PDB file of C-alpha atoms in Angstrom:
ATOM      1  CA  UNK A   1      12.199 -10.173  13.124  1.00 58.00           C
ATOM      2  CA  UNK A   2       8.911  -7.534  12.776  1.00 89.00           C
ATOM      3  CA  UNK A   3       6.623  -8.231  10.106  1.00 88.00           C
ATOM      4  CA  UNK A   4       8.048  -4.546   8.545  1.00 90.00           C
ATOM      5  CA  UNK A   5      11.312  -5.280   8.131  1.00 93.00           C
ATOM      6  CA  UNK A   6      10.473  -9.126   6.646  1.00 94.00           C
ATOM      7  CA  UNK A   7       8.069  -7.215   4.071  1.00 93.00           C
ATOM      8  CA  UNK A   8      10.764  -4.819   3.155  1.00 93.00           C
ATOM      9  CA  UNK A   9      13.457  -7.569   2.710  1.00 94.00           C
ATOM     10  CA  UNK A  10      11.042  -9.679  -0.131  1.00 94.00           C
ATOM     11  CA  UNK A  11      10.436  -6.372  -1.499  1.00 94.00           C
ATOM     12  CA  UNK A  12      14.117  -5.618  -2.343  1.00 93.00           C
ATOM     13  CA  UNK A  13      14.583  -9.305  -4.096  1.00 93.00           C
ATOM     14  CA  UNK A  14      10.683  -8.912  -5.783  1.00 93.00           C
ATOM     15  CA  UNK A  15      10.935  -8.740  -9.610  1.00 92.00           C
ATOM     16  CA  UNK A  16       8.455  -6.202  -9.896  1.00 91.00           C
ATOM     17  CA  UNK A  17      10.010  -3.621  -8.250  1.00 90.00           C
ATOM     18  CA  UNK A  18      11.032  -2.055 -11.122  1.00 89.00           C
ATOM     19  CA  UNK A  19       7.260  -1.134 -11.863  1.00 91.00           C
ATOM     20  CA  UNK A  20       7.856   1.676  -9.299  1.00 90.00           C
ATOM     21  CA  UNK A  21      10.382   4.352 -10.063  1.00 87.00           C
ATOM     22  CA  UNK A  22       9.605   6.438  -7.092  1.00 88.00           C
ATOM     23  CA  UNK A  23       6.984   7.008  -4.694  1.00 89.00           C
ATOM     24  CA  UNK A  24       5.824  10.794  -3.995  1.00 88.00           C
ATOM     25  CA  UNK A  25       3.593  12.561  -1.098  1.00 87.00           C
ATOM     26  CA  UNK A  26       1.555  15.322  -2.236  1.00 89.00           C
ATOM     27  CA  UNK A  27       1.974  17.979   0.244  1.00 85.00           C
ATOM     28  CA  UNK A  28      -1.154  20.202   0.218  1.00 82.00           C
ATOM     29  CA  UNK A  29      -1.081  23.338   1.665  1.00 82.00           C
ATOM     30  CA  UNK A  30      -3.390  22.987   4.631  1.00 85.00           C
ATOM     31  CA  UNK A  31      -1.780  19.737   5.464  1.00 84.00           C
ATOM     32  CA  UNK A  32       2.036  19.641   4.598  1.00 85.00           C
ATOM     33  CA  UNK A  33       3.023  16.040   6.029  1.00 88.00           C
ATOM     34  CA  UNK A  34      -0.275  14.328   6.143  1.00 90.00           C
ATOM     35  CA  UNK A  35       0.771  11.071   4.518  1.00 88.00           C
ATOM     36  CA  UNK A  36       3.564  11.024   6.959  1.00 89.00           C
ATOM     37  CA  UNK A  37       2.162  11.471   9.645  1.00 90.00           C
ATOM     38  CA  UNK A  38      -1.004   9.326   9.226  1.00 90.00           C
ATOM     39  CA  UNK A  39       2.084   6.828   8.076  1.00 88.00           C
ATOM     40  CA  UNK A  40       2.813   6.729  11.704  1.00 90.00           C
ATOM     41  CA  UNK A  41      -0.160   7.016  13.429  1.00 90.00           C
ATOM     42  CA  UNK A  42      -1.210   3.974  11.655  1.00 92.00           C
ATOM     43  CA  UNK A  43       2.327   1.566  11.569  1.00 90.00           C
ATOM     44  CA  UNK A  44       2.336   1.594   7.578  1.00 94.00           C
ATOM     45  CA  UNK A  45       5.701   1.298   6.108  1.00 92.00           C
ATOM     46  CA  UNK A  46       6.972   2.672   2.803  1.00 93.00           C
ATOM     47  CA  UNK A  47       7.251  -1.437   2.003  1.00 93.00           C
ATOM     48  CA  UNK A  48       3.554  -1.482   2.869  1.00 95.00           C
ATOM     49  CA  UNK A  49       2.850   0.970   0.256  1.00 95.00           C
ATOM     50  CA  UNK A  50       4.938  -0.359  -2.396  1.00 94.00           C
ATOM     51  CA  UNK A  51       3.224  -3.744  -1.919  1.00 95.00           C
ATOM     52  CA  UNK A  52      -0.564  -2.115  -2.222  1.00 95.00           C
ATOM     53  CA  UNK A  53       0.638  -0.317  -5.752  1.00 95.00           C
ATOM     54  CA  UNK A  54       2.338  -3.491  -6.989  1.00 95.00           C
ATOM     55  CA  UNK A  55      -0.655  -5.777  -6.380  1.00 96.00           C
ATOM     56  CA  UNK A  56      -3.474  -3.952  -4.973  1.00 94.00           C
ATOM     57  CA  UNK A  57      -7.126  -3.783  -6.529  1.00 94.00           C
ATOM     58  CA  UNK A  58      -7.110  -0.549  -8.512  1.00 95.00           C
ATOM     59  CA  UNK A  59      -9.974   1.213  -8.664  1.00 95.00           C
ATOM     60  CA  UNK A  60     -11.168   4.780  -9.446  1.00 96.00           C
ATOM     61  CA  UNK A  61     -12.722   6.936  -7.349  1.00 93.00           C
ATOM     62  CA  UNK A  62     -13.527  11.217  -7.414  1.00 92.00           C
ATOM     63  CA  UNK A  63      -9.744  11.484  -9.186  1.00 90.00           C
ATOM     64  CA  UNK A  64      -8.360   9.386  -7.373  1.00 93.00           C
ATOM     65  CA  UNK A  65      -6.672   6.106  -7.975  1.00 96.00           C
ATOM     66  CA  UNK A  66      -7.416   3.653  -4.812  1.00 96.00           C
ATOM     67  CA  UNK A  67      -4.934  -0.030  -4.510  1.00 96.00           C
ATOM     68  CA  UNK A  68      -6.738  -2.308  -2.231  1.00 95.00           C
ATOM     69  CA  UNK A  69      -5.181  -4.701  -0.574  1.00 94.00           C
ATOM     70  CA  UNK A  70      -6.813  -8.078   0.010  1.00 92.00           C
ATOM     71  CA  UNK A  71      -6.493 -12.095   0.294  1.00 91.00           C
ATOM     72  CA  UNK A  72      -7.230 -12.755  -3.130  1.00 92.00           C
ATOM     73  CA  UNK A  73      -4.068 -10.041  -4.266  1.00 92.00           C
ATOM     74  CA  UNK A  74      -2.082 -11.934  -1.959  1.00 92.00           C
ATOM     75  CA  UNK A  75      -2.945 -15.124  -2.977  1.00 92.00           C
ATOM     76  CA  UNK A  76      -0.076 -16.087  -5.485  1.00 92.00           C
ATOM     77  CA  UNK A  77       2.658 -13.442  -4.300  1.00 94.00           C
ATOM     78  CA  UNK A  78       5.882 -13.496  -2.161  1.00 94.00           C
ATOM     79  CA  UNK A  79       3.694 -11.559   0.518  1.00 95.00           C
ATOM     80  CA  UNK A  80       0.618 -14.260   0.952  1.00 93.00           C
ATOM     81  CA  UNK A  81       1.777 -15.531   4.315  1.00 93.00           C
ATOM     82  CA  UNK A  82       1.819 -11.031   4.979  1.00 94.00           C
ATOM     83  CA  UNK A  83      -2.142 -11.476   3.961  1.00 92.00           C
ATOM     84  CA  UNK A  84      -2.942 -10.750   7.648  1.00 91.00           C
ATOM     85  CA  UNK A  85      -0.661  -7.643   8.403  1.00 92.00           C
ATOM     86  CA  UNK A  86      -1.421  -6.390   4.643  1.00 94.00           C
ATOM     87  CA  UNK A  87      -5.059  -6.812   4.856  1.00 92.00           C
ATOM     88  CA  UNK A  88      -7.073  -4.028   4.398  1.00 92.00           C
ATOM     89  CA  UNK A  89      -4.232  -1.486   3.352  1.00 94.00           C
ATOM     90  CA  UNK A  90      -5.977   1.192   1.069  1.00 95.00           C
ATOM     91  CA  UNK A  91      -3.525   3.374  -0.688  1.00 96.00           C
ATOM     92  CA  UNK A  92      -5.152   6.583  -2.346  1.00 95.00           C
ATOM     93  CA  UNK A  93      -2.966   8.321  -5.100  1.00 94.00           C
ATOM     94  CA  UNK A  94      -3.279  11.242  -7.664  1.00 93.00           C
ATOM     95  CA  UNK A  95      -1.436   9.208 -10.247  1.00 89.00           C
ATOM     96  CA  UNK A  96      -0.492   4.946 -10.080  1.00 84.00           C
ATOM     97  CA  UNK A  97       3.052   3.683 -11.083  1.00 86.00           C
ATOM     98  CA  UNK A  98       5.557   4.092 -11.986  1.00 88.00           C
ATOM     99  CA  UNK A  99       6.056   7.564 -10.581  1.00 90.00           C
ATOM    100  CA  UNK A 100       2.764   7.368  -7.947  1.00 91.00           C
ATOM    101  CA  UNK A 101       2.142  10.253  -6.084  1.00 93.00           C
ATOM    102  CA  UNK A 102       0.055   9.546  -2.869  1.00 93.00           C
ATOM    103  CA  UNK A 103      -2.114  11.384  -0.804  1.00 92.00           C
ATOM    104  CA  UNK A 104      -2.864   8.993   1.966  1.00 92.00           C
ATOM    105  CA  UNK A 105      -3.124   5.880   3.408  1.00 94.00           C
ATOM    106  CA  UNK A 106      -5.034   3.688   5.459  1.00 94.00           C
ATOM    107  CA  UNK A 107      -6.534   0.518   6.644  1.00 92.00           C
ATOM    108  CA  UNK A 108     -10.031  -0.132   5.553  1.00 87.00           C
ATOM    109  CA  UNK A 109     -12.013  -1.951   8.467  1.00 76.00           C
ATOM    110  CA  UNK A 110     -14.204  -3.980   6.671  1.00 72.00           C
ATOM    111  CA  UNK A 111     -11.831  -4.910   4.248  1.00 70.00           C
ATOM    112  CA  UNK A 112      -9.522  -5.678   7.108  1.00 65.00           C
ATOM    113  CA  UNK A 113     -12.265  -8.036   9.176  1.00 66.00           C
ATOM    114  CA  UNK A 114     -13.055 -10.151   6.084  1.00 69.00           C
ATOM    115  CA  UNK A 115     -10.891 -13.482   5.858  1.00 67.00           C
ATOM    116  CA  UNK A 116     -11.235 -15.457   2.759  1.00 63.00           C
ATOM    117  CA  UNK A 117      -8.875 -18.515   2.322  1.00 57.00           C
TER     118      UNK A 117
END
């Protein structure tokens, strides 16, 4: 079984789901599926997402809110032996949880090349 589908199966048992009501895209009008598609081009998963928002780093940057994920996150959470695959993940939204409306998402290299156990 993928790493994908295991992350999405602790997800749907993980007690703090219920922090996130919905997830939205903000579609702007030069780029109407960006988050989609850069979804794709970069294998991140609605799961993967979720994950960032629920125990990423928050942090603030130009109006935007920006969930970081790293080892130290991971540490004590259902995902820690994910902290490889979820390394890195940088989730950029207009407005955090419950009803988080992203703009786009992406894996941060340095972020994703620094292993601390």
């Amino acid at each position: 079984m993928d790493a994908n589908r295991k992350i999405q199966q602790i997800l749907d048992l993980d007690i703090n789901k219920s922090r996130i009501d919905r997830i939205e895209a903000v579609y702007r009008r030069k780029d109407l599926n960006h988050l989609e598609r850069r979804q794709q081009q970069r294998a991140i998963s609605n799961a993967m997402i979720s994950v960032a928002l629920l125990y990423g780093k928050k942090r603030f940057s130009r109006g935007a809110i920006i969930f970081t994920l790293n080892d130290r996150n991971l540490r004590w959470t259902p995902y820690a032996k994910f902290s490889d695959v979820l390394r890195g993940l940088r989730v950029v939204c207009l407005s955090g949880p419950p009803d988080a409306k992203v703009l786009t998402a992406y894996w941060h290299k340095h972020t994703k090349q620094k292993v601390r156990k």
